[in-house]
Each structure stands twice: as structure tokens, then as C-alpha cells.
Short mmCIF file of C-alpha atoms in Angstrom, two decimals:
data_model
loop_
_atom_site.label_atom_id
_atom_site.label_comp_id
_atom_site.label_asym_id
_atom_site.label_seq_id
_atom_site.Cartn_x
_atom_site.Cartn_y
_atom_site.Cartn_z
CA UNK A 9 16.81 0.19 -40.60
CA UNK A 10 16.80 3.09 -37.87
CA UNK A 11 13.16 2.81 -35.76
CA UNK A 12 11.29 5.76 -36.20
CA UNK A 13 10.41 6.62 -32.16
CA UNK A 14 7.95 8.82 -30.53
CA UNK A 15 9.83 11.94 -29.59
CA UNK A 16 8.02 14.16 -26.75
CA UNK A 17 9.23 17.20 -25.22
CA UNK A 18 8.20 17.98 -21.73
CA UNK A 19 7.06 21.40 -22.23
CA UNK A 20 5.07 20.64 -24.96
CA UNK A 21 3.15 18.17 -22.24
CA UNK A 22 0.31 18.37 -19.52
CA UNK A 23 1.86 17.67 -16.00
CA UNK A 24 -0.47 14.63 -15.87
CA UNK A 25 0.13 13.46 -19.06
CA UNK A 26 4.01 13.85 -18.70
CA UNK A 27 3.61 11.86 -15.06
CA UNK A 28 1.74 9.02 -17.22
CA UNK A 29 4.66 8.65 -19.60
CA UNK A 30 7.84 8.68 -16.74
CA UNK A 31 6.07 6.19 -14.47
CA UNK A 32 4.81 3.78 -17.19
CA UNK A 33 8.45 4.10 -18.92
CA UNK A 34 10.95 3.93 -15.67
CA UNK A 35 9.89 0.55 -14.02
CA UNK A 36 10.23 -1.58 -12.14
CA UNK A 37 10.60 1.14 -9.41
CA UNK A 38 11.30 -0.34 -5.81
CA UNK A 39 8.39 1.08 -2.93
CA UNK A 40 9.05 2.36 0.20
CA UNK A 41 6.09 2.35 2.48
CA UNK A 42 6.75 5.33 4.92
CA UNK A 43 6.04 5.64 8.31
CA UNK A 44 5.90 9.22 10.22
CA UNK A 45 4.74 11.10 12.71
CA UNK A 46 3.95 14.91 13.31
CA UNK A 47 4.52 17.32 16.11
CA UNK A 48 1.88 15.47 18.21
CA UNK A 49 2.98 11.70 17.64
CA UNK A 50 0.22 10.89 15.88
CA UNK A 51 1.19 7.84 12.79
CA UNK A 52 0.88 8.43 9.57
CA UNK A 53 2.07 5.74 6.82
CA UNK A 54 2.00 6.14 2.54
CA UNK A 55 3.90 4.37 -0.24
CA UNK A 56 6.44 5.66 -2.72
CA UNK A 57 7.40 4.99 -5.60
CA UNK A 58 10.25 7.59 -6.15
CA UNK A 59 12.34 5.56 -3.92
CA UNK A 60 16.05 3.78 -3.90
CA UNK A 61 19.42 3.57 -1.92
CA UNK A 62 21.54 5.80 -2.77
CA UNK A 63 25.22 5.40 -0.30
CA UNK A 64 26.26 2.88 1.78
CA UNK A 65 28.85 4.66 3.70
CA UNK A 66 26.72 7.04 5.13
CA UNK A 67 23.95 4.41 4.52
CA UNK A 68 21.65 6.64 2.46
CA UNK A 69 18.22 5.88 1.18
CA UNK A 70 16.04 8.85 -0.66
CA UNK A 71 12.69 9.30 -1.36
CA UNK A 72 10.16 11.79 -2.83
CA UNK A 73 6.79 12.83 -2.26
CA UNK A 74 5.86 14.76 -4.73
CA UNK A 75 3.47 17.15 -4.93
CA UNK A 76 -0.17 17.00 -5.68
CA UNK A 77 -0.82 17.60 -9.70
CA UNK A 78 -4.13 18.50 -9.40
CA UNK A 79 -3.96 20.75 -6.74
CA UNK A 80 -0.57 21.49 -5.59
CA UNK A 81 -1.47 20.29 -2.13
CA UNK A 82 1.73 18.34 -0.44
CA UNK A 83 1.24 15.25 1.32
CA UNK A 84 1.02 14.20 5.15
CA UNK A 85 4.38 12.56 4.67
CA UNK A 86 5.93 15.99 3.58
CA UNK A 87 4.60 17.67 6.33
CA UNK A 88 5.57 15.62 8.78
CA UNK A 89 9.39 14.93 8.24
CA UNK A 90 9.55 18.81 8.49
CA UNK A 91 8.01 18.33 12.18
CA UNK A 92 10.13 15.44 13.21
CA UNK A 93 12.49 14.44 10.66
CA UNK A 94 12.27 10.57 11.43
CA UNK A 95 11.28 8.14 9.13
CA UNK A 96 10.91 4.56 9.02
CA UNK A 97 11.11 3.28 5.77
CA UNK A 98 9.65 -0.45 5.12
CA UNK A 99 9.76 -2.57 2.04
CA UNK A 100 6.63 -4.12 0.88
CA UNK A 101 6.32 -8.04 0.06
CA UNK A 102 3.59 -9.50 -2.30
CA UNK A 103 1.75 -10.86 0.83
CA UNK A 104 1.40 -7.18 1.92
CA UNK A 105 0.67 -5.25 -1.51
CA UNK A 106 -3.37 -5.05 -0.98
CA UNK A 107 -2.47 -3.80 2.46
CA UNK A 108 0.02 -1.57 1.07
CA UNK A 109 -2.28 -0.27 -1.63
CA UNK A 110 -4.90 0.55 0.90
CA UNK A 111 -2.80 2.83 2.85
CA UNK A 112 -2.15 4.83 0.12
CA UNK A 113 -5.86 6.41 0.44
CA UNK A 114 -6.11 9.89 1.12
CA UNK A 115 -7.60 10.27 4.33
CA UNK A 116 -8.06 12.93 6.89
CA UNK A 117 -4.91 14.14 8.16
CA UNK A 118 -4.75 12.70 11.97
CA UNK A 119 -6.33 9.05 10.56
CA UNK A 120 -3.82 6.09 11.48
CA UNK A 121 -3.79 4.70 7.97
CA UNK A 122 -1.75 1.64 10.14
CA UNK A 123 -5.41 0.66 11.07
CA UNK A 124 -7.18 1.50 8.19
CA UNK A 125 -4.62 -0.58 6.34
CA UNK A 126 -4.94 -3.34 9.20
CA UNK A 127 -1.09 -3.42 10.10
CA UNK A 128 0.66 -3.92 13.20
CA UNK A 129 2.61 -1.30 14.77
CA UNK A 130 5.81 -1.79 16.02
CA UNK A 131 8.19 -0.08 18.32
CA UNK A 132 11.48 1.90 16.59
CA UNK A 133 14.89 1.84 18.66
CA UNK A 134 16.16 4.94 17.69
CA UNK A 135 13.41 6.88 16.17
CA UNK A 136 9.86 7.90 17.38
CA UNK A 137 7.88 6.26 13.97
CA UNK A 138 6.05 3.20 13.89
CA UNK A 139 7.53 0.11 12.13
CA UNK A 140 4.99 -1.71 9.49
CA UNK A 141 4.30 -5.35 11.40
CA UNK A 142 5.61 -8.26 8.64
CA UNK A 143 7.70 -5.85 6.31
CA UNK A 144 10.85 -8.08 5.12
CA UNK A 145 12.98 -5.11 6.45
CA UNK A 146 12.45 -1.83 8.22
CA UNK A 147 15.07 1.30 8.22
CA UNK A 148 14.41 3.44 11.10
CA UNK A 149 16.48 6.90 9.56
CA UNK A 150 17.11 10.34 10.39
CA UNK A 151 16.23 12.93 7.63
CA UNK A 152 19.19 14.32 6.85
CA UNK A 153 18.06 16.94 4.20
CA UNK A 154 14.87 17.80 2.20
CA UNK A 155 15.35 19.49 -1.08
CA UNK A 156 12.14 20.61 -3.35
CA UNK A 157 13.08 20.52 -6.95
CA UNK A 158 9.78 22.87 -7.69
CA UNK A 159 6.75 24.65 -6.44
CA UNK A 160 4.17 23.25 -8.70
CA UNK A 161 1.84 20.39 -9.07
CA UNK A 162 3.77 17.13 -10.09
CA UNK A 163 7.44 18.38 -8.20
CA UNK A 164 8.83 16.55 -5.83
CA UNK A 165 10.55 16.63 -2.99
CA UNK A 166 13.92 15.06 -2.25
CA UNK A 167 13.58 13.54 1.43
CA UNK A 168 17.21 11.91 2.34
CA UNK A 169 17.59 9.30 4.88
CA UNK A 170 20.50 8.64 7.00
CA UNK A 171 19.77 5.11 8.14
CA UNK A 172 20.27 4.52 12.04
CA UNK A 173 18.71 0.90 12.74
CA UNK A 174 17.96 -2.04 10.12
CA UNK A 175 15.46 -4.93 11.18
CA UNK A 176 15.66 -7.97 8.46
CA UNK A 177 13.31 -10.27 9.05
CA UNK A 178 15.06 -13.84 9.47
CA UNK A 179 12.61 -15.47 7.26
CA UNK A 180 13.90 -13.89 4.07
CA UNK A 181 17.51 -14.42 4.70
CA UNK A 182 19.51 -16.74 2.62
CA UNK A 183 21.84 -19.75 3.77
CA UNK A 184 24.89 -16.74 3.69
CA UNK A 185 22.74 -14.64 6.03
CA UNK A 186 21.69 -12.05 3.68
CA UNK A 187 18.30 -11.04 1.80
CA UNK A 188 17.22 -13.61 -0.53
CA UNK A 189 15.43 -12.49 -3.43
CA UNK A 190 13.39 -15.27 -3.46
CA UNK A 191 12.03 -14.96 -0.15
CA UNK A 192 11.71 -11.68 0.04
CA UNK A 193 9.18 -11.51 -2.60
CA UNK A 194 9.42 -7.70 -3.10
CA UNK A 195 6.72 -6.27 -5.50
CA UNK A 196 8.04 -2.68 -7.15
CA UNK A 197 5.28 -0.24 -9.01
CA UNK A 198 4.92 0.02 -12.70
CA UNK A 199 3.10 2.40 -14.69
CA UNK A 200 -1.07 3.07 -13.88
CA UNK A 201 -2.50 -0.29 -12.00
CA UNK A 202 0.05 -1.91 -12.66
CA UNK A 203 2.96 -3.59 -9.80
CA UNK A 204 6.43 -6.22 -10.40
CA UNK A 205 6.51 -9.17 -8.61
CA UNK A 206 10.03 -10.07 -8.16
CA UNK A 207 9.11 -13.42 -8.25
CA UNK A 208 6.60 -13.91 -11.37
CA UNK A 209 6.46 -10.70 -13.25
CA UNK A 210 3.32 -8.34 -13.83
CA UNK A 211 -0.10 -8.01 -12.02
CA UNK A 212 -2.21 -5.21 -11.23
CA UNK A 213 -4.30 -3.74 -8.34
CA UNK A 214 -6.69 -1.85 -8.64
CA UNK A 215 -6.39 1.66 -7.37
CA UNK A 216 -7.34 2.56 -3.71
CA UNK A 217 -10.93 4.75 -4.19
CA UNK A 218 -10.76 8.08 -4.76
CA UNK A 219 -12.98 8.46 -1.24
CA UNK A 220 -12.20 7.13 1.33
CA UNK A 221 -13.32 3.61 1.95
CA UNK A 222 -14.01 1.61 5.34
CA UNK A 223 -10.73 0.55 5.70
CA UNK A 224 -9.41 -2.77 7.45
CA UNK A 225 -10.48 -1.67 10.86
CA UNK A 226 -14.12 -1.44 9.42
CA UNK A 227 -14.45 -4.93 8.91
CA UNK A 228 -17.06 -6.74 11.29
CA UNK A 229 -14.29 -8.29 13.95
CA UNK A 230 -15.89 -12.02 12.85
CA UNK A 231 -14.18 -11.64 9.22
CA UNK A 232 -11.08 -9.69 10.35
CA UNK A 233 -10.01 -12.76 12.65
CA UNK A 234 -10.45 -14.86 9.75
CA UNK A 235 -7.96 -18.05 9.63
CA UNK A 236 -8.70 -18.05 6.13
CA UNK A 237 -8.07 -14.99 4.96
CA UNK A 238 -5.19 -13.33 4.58
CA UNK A 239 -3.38 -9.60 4.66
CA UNK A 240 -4.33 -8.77 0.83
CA UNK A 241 -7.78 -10.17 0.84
CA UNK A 242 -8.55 -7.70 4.30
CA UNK A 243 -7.22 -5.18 2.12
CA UNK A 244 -9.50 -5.63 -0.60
CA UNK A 245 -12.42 -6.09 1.42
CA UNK A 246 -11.32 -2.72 3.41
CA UNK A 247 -11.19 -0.68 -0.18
CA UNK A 248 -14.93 -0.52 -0.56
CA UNK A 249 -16.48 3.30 0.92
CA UNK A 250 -20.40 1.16 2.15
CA UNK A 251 -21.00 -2.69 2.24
CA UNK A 252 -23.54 -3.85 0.19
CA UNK A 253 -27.10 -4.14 2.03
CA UNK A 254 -29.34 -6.46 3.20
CA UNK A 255 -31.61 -6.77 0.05
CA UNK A 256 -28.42 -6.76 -1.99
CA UNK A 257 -26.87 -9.27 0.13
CA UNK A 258 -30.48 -11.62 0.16
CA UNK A 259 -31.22 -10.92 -3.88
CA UNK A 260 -27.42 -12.52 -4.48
CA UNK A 261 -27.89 -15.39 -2.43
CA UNK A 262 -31.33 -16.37 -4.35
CA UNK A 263 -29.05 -16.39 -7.22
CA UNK A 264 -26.69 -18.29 -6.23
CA UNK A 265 -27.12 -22.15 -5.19
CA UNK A 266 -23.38 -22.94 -4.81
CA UNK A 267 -23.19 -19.92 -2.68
CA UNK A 268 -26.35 -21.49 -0.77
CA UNK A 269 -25.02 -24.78 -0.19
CA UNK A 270 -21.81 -23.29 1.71
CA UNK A 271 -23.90 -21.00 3.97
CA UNK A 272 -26.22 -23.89 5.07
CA UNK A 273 -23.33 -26.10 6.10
CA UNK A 274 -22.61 -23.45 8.53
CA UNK A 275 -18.97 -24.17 8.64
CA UNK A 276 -17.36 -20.78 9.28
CA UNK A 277 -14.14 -21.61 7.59
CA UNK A 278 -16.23 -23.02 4.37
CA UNK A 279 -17.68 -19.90 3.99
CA UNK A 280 -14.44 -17.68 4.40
CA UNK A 281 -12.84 -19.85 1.73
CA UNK A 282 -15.52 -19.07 -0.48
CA UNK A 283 -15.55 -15.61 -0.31
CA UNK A 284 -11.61 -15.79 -0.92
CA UNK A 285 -12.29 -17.71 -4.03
CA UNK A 286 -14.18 -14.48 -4.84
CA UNK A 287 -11.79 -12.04 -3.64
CA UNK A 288 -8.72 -14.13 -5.61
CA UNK A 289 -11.11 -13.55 -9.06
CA UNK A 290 -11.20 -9.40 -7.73
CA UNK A 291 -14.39 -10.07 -6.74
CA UNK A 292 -15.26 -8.36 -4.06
CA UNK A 293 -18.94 -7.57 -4.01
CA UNK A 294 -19.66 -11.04 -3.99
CA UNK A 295 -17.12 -11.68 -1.79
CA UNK A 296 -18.68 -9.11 0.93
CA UNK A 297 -22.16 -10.16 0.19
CA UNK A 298 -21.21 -14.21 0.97
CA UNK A 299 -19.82 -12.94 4.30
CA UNK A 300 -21.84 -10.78 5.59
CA UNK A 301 -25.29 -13.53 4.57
CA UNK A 302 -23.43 -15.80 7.35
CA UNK A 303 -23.43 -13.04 9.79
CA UNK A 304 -26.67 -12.72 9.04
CA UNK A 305 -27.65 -16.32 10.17
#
């Protein structure tokens, strides 16, 4: 017997509601976390999700910003590759996604979302944008062509990249000297929170705040040299907009004994591991409000 399926036309559909349906159906969809600069050389860096390789001979990859749906504002990215059309386009490992995620906030055009997002910046060989510090692979390309496929909220924009230096990081190369799956650990975007892990399927992350938060380069320099934590838990703790105060921060720790025991050993790296226990269950107000009681002390 024939399944009876839900049959949608697009014009009969919101923008938004139309976006909701092609991103949660089309999946997993590879990221490419861009990195530009305007007329001035100032950084700029965002994530994709309209992204693939396209040729191999000329060494192709395309992506699209699209633009805004509920404003039909275009995005930094967009702007950019029109000043200098360079691009360095890095994939984005599980260790990174938090990091990743962050970067995707909307802040102020001019703000290096490198720092907010607390990654290194690294030197290109052939073109003037920032590589992304501890991506499996960077692309340094030359935009070849940008083609709009509409003038209205939701359309996006075609941005094709002729690629003119690859950097593989050694680490994820197989015993034949090519990228392992496996050790790359690529995560690709799904449909509303949720992302692919290559190697263990579905998980989600919550969405960047729709303000901008204090980013990784906001966190007190005694947490953000943690040994303990790692890339995705700064980027957690970065995706909060005010940490929690001092009679916020003293009411949970009269709550909490277990919490209490770990700050009175004083052992630094006790405490971190705590608040990554936190941070692992997504929580991060408890998280913040165990580190910043032993700054307090």
C-alpha cells in the first residue's frame, strides 16, 4: 500500500516556515566556518551550512550566505567577499562545535568573532584571511564568482571558491596519508538545534543568544587558562550576555554541600572539573556560579 505523504508547495509557505522544512529535511549538511576580511583587514568569521565541494579540477568549493528572513539584511560574510574576495574556508571538528556555535552570534560589524569565539588566528599563504587555529583542514580560496539567486529574505547567495592552498592537519590523516573519517570527527548541521557527529550520530546545541553574549574573551583570564577545560566548554561559558552575581553565586553555594566540599579543598583543578561536570549536563549557570565562588575566595 502507497504512503499517503505530506505534499507542500512552496508558495503556499511562509519563508520561515519553508526554511524550517529544507534544513530539517536535507541533512546531514557539511559546515564551513568562514573566515574574511573587509576593505580595512579587519576578521570576521561565521558558519555555513549551505556548503560542499563542488570540482576538483579547478578545485571548487561553494557556499551561501543567505539572506536575512526577517529583515532582508545580508551578512558580514557577504559583504566582505565583495571587498576582498578571499576566503578561508575551515571545517569544524566535534572538539570545536561550541566554539563554532558561538561565532555564529550576530555581533557588531568590526567585532573579531575569532576572540569572541576564543580561536587562534593563523597566518594564510596566499590569501589575506585568518585561518581558524585546530580546524582539521583549512582552504585558503579565491572567490571566483558570487551569484544571488534572489533579493528577498531567505535567498541566498552563491559564493564560489577557487581553492589556492590546503592545510590538513597531520593528526587526522590515515596510515595512506589521507583524511580519516575517524579522526577527523567532522560534525555537519541538521535541522533547528540539532548537529551530526560523524562519529556517533545526533546531538544538539543550543542556539547562540539572540544578543550578544560575553563571548570567550570575556571570561575572567583564571578560567580561560583552564587545564581542565576545554574549547566547547569556553564556548558555552562565553554564550551567556551577564554572569550571574554575587548573591546568586553565594545563595547556590548554601545549597549546595557537594559544591562546598570542592571549593574548601581549594584545589583549582577540583573545582574546574566540577564545573565541567556541570557544563557536560548543559549546565551552565551552575557551572559559572561554582567558578566564579573560587574566585571569590
Amino acid at each position: 500500500m502507497e504512503k499517503k505523504m505530506l505534499t507542500l508547495l512552496p508558495g503556499a509557505l511562509e519563508t520561515r516556515k519553508l526554511h524550517g522544512y529544507l534544513l530539517g529535511a536535507v541533512g546531514p549538511r557539511p559546515i564551513a566556518l568562514a573566515s574574511t576580511v573587509d576593505a580595512d583587514g579587519n576578521p570576521n568569521l561565521s558558519p555555513f551550512s549551505f556548503f560542499n565541494v563542488f570540482s576538483s579540477n579547478p578545485p571548487i568549493l561553494i557556499f551561501s550566505p543567505s539572506r536575512r528572513v526577517r529583515d532582508n539584511t545580508v551578512k558580514d560574510t557577504l559583504e566582505n567577499v565583495r571587498q576582498v574576495p578571499e576566503v578561508v574556508i575551515n571545517t569544524v571538528s566535534y572538539g570545536m562545535v561550541q566554539q563554532m556555535s558561538l561565532s555564529s552570534t550576530e555581533y557588531p560589524r568590526g567585532v573579531n568573532e575569532f576572540r569572541k569565539a576564543g580561536f587562534g588566528m593563523l597566518p594564510s599563504q596566499e590569501v589575506r584571511p585568518w585561518r581558524v587555529a585546530g580546524a582539521p583542514a583549512q582552504f585558503e580560496c579565491r572567490v571566483t564568482e558570487i551569484k544571488p539567486l534572489g533579493d528577498q529574505g531567505g535567498a541566498g547567495n552563491l559564493i564560489f571558491c577557487e581553492v589556492v592552498a590546503l592545510h590538513l592537519d597531520p593528526e587526522v590523516l590515515g596510515a595512506d596519508g589521507m583524511p580519516d573519517p575517524a579522526l577527523q570527527d567532522l560534525v555537519a548541521r541538521m535541522g533547528g538545534n540539532w548537529y551530526n557527529r560523524a562519529s556517533s550520530g545526533l546531538f544538539e546545541v543550543p542556539k547562540p543568544l539572540s544578543h550578544p553574549g560575553i563571548g570567550v574573551d570575556g571570561i575572567p583570564p583564571e578560567i580561560l587558562h583552564s587545564n581542565v577545560l576545554t574549547g566547547n566548554h569556553l564556548g558555552l561559558l562565553g554564550n551567556v550576555d551577564r554572569l550571574p552575581d554575587p548573591e546568586a553565586v553565594a545563595a547556590f553555594v548554601a545549597e549546595r554541600m557537594d559544591v562546598r566540599g570542592v571549593l574548601s579543598s581549594g584545589d583549582k583543578e577540583r573545582i574546574h572539573e566540577k564545573a565541567r561536570e556541570f557544563l557536560d549536563g548543559n549546565d551552565v549557570s551552575s557551572a559559572w556560579k561554582t567558578l566564579l565562588a573560587s574566585t571569590e575566595n
